[in-house]
Coordinates of C-alpha atoms in Angstrom, one line a residue:
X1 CA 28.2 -7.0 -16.0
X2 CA 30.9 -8.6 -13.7
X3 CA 31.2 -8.8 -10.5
X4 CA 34.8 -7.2 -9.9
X5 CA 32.7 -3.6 -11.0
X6 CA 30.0 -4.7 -8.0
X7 CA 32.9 -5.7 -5.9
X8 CA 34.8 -2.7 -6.4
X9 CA 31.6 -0.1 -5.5
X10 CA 30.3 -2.4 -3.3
X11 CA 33.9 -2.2 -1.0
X12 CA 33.8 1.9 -1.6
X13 CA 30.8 2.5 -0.5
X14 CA 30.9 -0.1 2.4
X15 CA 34.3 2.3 2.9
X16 CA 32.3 5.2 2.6
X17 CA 29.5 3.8 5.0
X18 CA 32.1 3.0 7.8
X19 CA 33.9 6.9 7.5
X20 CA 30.3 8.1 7.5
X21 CA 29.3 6.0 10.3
X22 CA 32.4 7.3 12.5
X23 CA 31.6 10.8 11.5
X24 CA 28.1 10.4 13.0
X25 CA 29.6 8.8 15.8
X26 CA 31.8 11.8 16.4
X27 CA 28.9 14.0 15.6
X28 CA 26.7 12.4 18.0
X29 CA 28.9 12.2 20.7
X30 CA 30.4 15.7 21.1
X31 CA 27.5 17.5 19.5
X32 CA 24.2 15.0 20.3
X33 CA 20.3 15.6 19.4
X34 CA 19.5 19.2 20.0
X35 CA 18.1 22.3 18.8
X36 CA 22.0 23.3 17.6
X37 CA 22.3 19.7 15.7
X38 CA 18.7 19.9 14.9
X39 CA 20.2 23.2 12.6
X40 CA 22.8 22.3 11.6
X41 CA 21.8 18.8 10.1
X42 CA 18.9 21.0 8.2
X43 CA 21.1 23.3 6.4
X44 CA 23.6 19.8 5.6
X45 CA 20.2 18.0 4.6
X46 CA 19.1 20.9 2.1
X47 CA 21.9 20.8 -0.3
X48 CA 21.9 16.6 -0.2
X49 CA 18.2 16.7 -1.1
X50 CA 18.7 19.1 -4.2
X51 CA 21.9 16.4 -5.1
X52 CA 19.2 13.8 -5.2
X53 CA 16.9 15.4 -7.3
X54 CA 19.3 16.7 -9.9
X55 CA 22.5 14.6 -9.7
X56 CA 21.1 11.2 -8.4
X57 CA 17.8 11.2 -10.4
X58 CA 19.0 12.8 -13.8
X59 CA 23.0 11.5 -13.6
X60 CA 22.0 7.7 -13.5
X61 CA 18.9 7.6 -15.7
X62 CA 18.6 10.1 -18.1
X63 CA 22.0 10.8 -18.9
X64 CA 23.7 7.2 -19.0
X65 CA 21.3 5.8 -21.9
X66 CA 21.9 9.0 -24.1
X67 CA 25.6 9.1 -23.4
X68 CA 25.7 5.7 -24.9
X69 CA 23.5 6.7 -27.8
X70 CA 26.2 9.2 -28.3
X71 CA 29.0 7.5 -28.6
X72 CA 27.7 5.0 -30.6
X73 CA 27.9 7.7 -33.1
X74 CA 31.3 9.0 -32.3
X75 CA 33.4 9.5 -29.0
X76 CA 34.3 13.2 -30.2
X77 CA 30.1 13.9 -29.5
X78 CA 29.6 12.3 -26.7
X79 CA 32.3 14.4 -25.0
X80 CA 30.5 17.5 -26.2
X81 CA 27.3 15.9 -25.1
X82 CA 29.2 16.0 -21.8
X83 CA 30.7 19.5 -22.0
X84 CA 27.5 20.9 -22.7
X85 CA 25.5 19.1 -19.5
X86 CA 28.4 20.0 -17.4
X87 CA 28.3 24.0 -18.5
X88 CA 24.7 23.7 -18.0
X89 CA 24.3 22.1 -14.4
X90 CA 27.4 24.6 -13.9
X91 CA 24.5 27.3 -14.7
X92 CA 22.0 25.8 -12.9
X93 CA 23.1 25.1 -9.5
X94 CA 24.7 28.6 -9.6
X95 CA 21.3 30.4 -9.8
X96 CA 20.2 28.4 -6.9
X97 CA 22.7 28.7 -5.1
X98 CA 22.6 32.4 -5.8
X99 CA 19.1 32.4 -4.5
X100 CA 19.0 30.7 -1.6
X101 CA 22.3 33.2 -0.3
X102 CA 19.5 36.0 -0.4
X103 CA 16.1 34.1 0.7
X104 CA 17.2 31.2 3.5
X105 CA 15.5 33.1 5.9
X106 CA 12.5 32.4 4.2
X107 CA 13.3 29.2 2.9
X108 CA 14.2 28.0 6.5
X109 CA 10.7 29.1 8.1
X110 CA 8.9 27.4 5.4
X111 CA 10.8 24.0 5.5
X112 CA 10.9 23.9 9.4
X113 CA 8.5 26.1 11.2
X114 CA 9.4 24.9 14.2
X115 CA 12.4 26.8 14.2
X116 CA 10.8 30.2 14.2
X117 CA 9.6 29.4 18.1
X118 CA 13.3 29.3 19.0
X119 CA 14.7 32.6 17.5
X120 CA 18.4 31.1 18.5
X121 CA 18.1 27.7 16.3
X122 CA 16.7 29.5 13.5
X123 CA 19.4 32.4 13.4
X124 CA 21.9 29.4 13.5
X125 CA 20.4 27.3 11.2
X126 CA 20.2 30.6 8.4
X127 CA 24.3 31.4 9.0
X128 CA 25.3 27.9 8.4
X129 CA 23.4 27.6 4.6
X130 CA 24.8 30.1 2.8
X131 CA 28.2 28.3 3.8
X132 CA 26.8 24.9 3.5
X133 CA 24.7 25.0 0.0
X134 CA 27.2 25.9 -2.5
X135 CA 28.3 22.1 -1.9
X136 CA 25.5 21.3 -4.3
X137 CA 27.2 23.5 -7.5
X138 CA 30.7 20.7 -6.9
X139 CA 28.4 17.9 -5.8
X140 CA 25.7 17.5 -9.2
X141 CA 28.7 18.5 -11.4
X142 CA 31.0 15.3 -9.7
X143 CA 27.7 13.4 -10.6
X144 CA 28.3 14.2 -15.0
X145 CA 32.1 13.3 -14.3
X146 CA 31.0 10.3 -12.3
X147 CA 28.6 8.9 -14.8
X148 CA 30.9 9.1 -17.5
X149 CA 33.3 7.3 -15.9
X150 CA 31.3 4.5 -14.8
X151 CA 29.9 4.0 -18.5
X152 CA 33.4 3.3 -19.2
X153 CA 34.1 1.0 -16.6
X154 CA 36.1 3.2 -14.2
X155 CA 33.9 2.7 -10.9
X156 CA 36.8 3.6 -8.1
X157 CA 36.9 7.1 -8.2
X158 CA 33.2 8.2 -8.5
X159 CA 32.2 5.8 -5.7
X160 CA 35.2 6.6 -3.4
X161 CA 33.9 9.8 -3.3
X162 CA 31.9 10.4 -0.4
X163 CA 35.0 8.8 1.7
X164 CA 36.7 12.1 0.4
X165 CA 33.6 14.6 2.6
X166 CA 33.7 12.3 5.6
X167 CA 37.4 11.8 6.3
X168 CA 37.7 15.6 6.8
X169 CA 34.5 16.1 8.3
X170 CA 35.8 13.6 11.0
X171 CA 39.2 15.8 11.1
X172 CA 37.0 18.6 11.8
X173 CA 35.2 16.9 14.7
X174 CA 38.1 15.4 16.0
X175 CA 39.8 19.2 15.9
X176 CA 37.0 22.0 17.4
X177 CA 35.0 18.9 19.0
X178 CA 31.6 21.1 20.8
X179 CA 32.4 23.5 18.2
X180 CA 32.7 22.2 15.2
X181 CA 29.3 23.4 13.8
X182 CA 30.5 26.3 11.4
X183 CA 34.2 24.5 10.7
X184 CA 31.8 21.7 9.6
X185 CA 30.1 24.0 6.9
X186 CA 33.3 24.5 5.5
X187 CA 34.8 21.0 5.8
X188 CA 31.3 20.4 3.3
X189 CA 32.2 23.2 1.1
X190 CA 36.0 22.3 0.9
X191 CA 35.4 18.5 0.4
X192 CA 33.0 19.5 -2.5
X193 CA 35.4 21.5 -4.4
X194 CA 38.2 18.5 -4.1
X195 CA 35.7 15.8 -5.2
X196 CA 35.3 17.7 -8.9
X197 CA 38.9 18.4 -9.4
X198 CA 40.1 14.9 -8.9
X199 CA 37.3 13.9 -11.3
X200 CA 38.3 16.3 -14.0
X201 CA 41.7 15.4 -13.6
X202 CA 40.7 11.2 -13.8
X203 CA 38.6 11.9 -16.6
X204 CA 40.8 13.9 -18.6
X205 CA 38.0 16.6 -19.1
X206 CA 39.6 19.9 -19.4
X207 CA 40.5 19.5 -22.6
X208 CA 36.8 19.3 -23.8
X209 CA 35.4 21.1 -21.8
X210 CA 37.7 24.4 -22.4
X211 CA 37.2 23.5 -26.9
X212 CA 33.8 23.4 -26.3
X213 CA 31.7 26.4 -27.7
X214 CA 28.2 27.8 -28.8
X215 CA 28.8 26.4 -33.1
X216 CA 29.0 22.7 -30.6
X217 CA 26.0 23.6 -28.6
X218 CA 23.9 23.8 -32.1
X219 CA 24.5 20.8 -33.1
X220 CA 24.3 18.8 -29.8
X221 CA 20.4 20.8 -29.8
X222 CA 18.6 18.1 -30.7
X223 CA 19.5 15.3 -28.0
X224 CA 19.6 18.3 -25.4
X225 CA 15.6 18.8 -26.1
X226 CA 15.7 15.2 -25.5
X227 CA 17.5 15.2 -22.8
X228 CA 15.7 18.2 -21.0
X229 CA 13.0 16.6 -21.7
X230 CA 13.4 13.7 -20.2
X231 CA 15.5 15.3 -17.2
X232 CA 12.0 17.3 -16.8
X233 CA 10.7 13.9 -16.3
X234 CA 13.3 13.0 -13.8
X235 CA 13.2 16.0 -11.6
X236 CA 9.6 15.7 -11.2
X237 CA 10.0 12.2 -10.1
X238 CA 12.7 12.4 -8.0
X239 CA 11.7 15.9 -6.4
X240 CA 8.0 14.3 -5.2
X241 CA 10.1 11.8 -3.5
X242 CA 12.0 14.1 -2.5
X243 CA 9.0 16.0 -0.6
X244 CA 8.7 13.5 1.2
X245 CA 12.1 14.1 3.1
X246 CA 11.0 17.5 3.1
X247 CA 7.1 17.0 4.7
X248 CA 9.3 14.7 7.7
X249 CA 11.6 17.5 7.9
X250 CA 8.8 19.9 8.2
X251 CA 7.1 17.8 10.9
X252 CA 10.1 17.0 12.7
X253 CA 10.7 20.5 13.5
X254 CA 6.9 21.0 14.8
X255 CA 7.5 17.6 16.8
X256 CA 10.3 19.2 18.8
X257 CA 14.0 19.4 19.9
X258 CA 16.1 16.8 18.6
X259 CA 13.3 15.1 16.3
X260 CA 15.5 16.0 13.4
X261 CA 19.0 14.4 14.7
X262 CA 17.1 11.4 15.7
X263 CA 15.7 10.8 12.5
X264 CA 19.4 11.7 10.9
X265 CA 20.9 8.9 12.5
X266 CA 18.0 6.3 12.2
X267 CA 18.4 6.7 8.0
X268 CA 22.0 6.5 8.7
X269 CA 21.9 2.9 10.1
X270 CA 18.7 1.9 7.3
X271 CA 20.9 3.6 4.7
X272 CA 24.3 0.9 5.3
X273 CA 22.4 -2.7 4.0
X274 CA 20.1 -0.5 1.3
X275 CA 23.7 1.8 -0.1
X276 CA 25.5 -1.7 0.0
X277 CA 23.5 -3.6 -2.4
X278 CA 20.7 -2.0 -3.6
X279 CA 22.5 1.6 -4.9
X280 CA 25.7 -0.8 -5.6
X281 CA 23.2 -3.3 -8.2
X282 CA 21.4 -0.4 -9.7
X283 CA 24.4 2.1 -10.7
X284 CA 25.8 -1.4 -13.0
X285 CA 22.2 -2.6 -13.7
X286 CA 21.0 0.8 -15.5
X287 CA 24.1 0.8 -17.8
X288 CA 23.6 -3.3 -18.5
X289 CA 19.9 -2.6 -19.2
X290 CA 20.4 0.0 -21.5
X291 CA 23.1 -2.0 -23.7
X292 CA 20.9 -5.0 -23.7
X293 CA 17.4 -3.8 -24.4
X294 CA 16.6 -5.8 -27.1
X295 CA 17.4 -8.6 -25.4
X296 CA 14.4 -9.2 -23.3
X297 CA 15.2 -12.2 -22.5
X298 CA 18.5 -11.6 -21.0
X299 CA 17.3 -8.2 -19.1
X300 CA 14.6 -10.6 -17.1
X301 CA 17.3 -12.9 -16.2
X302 CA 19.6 -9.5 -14.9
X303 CA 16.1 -8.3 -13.1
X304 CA 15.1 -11.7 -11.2
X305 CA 19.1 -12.2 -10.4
X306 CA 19.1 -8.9 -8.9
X307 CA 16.1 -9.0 -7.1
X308 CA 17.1 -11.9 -5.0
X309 CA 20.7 -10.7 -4.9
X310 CA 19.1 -8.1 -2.8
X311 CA 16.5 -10.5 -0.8
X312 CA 19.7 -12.1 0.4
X313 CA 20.6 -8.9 2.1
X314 CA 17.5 -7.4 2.6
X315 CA 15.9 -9.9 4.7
X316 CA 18.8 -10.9 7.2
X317 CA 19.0 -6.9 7.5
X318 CA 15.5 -6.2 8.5
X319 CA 15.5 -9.5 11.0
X320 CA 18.6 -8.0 12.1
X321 CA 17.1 -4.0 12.7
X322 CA 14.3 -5.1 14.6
X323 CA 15.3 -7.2 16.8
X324 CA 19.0 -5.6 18.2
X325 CA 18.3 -2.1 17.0
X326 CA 19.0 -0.9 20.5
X327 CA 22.4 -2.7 20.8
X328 CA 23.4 -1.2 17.1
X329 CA 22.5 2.3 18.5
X330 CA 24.0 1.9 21.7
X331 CA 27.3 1.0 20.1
X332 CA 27.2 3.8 17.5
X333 CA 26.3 6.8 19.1
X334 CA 25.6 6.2 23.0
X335 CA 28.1 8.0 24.6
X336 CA 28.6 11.8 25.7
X337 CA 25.9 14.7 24.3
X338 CA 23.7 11.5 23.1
X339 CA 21.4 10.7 26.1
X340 CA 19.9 7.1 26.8
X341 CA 16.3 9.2 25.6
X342 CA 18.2 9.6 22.2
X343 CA 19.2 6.0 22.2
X344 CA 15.9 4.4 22.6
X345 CA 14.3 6.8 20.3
X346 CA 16.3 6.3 17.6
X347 CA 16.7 2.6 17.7
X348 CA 12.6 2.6 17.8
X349 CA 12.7 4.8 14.7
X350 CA 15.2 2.1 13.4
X351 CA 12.6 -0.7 14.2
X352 CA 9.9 0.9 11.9
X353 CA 12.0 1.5 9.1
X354 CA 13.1 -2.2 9.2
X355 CA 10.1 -3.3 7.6
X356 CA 10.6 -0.9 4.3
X357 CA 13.9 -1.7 3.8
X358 CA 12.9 -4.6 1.3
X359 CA 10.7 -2.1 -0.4
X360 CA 13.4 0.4 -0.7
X361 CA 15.8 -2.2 -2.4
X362 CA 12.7 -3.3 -4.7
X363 CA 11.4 -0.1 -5.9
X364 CA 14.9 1.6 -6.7
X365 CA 15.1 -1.9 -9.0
X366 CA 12.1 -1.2 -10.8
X367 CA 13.2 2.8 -11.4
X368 CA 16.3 1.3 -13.2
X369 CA 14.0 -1.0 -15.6
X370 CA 11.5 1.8 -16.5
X371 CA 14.7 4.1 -17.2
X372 CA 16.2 2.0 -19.5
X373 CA 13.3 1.5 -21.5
X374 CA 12.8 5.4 -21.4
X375 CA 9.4 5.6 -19.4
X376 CA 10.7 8.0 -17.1
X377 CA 7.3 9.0 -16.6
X378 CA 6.5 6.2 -14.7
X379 CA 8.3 7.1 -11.5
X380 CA 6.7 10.2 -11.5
X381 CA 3.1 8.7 -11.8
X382 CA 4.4 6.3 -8.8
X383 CA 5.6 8.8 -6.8
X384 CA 2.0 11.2 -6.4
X385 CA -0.2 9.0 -4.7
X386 CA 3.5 8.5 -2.7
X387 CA 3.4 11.4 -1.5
X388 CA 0.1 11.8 -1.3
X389 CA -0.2 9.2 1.5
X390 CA 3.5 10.1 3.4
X391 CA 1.8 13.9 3.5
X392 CA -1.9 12.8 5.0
X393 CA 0.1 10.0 7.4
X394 CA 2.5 12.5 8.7
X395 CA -0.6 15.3 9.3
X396 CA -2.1 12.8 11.1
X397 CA 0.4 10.8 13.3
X398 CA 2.8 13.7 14.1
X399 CA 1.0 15.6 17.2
X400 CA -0.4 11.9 18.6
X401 CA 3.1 9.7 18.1
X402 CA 5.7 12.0 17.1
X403 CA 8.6 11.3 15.4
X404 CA 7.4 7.7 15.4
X405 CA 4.2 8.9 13.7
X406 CA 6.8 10.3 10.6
X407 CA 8.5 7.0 10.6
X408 CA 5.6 5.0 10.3
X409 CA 4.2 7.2 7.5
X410 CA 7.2 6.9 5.4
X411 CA 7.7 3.3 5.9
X412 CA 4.0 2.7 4.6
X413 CA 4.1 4.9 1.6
X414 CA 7.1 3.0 0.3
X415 CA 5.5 -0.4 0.1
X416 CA 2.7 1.9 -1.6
X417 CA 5.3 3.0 -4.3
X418 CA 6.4 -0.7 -4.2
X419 CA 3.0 -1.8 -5.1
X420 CA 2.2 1.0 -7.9
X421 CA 5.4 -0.2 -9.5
X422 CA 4.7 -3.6 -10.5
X423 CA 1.2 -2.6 -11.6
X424 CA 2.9 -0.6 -14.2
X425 CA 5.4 -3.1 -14.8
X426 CA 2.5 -5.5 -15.7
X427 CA 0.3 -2.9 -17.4
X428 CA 3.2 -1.3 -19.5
X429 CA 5.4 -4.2 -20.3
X430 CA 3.3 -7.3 -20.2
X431 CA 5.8 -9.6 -21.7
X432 CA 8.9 -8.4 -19.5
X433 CA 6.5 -9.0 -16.2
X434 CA 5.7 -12.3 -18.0
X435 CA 9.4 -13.4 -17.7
X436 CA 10.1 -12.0 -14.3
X437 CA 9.7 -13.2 -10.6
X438 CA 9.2 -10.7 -7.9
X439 CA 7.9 -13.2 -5.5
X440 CA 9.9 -16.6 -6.0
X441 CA 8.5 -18.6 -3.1
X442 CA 10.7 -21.7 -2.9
X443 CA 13.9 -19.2 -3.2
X444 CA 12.5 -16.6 0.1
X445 CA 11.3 -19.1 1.9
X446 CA 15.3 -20.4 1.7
X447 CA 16.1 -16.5 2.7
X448 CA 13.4 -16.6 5.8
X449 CA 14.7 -19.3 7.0
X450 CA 18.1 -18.6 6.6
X451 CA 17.7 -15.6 8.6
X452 CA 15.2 -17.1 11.3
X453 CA 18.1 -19.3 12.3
X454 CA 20.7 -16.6 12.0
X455 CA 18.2 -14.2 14.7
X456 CA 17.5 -17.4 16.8
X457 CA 21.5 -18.1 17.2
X458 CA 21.9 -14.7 17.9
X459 CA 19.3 -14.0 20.3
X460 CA 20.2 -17.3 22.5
X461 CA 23.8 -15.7 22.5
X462 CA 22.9 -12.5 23.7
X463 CA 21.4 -13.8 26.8
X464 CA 25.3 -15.7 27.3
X465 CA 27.6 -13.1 26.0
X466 CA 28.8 -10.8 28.7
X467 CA 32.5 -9.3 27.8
X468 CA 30.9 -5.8 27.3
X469 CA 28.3 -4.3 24.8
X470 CA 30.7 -3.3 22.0
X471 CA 32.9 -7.1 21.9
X472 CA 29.1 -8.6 22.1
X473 CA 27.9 -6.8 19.5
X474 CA 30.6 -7.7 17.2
X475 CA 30.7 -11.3 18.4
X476 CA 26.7 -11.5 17.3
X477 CA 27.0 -10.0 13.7
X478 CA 30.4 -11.8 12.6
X479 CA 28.3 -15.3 14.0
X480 CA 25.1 -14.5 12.2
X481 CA 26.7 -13.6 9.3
X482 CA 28.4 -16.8 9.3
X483 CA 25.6 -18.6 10.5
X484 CA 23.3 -17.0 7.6
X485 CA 25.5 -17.9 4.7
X486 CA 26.2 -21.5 5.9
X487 CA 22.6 -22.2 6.3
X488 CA 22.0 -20.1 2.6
X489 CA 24.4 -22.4 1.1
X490 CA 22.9 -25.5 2.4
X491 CA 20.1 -24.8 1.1
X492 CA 21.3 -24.6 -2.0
X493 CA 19.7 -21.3 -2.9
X494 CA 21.3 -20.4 -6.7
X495 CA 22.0 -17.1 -6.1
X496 CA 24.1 -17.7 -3.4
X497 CA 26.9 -18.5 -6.1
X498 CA 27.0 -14.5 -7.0
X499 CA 28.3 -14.0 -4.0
X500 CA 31.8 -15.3 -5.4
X501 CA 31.3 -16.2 -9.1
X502 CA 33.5 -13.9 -11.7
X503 CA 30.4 -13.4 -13.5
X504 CA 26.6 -12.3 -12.3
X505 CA 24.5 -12.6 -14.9
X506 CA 25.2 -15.2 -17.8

């Protein structure tokens, strides 16, 4: 796995982070945190949280190992492997789509009752899915193209893609401003629908996909049971993490106006250092498992590598979030329709989830290693007593702390995941835990203290800087970033030489 493929997704979705980030800007500042944005972010949320189950979760672990199985065998079957999972998600998402069109009332009052106390929100809220939710049909069918092309080493396009939906999201702000709710619905829709055909067109699909028919369906029945099987697997996983966006959603509506927005943007920030590295490392990690799983030896080396690959941005991150999280708000979204209440909610909702963002990073690692060596029932078995905890936490913090009371819940029950997952990996796979290092003192101690100095330099500047709160802000990140690396490399931590070696694991 090279470094150029890391590089390449890496710069996308950084790309991708900073469109998104000025969309949210824009969103925040001409529509803010109210019951309207409260709506609308809860019919944008509902197709994105389907995308995870069936796209993220199936895409990048179920399909990946058995596309490669595939064409092993022959390239001609593995593009009818592909067909056939495309004409099937096609069918899919189209029944859903189909019934949430005539049942979003209902779907609505049972996902966020506290919109039913403001007949205005939740009338709002049930004319903006229908427009919104047919995003998911364009969205899990990109996610077939997209893993195809990333098995073959074509990593631009399928990561690039999300810079597609925010660019004219940010047209659309930019355009009908206070109004852009409904225009927004259709910017999703329209963004969706160019995504797949640039796909299909960079993957040279059509061709396939229009000689495929039911005689090629037979014979591909066999590794589709498997498949479906395993996808069965998948869904469950991914959809009880899933339900935990869902219980927060629930209780943010019941918490009040605005609860929703605020904890929008607060994943928004948590989501830039854990998309970076952590989603960037596992996409290439999943496909490098799966070729080398034989190899034991190897795949430790690729799983401690990794693991402190993401340390080194994890840490600095979370030292980072907790200490300026009300400057990073500020400067994002503190201006017009987002109030100073907004601001120091959110960056307080920021503060919690600093401490889970190493558990985030770990725990999508450890998915990728029980993937590759097809225990995809793992996750699943993780994931109850997940949601178990997130669901009891949330019922009880919710009417005593709020919002913060959801943040807090979700930021324990990942470390609880966390935990559950290197049981397994010790009870299931004795002699890969045997060769692996979750906790490599000598090198996180190097890490902590890089990033003790970096928040101790940039805590004794802000008390000095005084140009104004955007130039300070700036000033403080480029100079801890600096400050962080220099004291990294004196250290000598080895890792640090992934950072710009042509090759990451040897």
């Amino acid at each position: 796995m090279k470094l150029n493929n890391f590089s390449k997704i890496s710069s996308n979705i950084f790309s991708s982070r900073v469109t998104g980030f000025f969309r949210d800007v824009l969103f925040a500042n001409f529509l803010g945190a109210n019951i309207l944005s409260d709506a609308f972010l809860f019919a944008f949320r509902l197709p994105n949280l389907f995308r995870r189950i069936l796209a993220e979760g199936a895409m990048n672990s179920v399909f990946i190992p058995l596309y490669i199985k595939q064409s092993k065998e022959s390239q001609s079957l593995a593009s009818d492997f592909t067909s056939a999972i495309f004409l099937i998600f096609l069918s899919i998402t189209s029944i859903m789509t189909i019934f949430v069109f005539f049942f979003n009332g209902q779907i609505t009052s049972f996902l966020a009752p506290g919109f039913i106390e403001n007949q205005d929100q939740f009338n709002f809220a049930i004319q903006l899915i229908p427009i919104i939710f047919p995003f998911l049909i364009f969205v899990t069918l990109s996610a077939v193209i997209s893993s195809v092309l990333n098995i073959k080493g074509k990593f631009f396009l399928p990561s690039f893609l999300s810079v597609i939906l925010n660019v004219l999201m940010i047209g659309t702000l930019l355009i009908f401003k206070s109004d852009s709710h409904f225009p927004l619905a259709w910017s999703i829709l329209i963004a969706g629908i160019i995504q797949l055909f640039l796909l299909l067109i960079n993957a040279n699909f059509f061709k396939s996909l229009f000689q495929f028919g039911f005689k090629k369906l037979l014979l591909l029945s066999s590794v589709l049971r498997t498949f479906f099987k395993r996808f069965l697997f998948s869904v469950l996983g991914s959809g009880i993490v899933q339900l935990n966006i869902f219980v927060s959603m629930l209780f943010a509506s019941l918490v009040g106006e605005g609860a929703i927005s605020h904890i929008y943007y607060a994943d928004r920030i948590i989501d830039l250092p854990f998309a970076l590295i952590a989603v960037a490392m596992t996409f290439t990690l999943l496909p490098y498992l799966s070729k080398n799983i034989l190899d034991e030896e190897k795949n430790a080396n690729a799983f401690n590598q990794t693991i402190i690959f993401c340390f080194i941005f994890a840490l600095p991150s979370s030292f980072a979030l907790f200490f300026i999280s009300e400057d990073i708000v500020r400067v994002l979204f503190g201006r017009g329709e987002f109030l100073n209440k907004d601001i120091l909610i959110t960056a307080n909702l920021l503060l919690i989830y600093s401490f889970s963002l190493p558990g985030y990073m770990i725990s999508r690692i450890c998915n990728q290693v029980f993937y590759s060596y097809e225990r995809v029932d793992l996750p699943i078995k993780a994931s109850i007593p997940t949601f178990i905890l997130n669901l009891i936490l949330c019922f009880s913090l919710y009417r005593s702390l709020g919002v913060y009371g959801l943040a807090i819940a979700g930021a324990t029950s990942v470390w609880l995941n966390v935990f559950i997952q290197i049981l397994y990996l010790k009870f299931y796979f004795s002699d890969f835990y045997k060769k692996i290092k979750f906790i490599n003192i000598l090198k996180i101690a190097k890490i902590l203290t890089s990033s003790s100095i970096m928040m101790f330099v940039i805590l004794f500047l802000q008390d000095i800087l005084n140009f104004n709160i955007y130039i300070d802000l700036i000033i403080l990140i480029m100079i801890g970033v600096v400050v962080f690396f220099t004291v990294l490399k004196l250290l000598k931590l080895e890792e640090y030489r992934l950072i710009y070696k042509s090759a990451l694991f040897n």
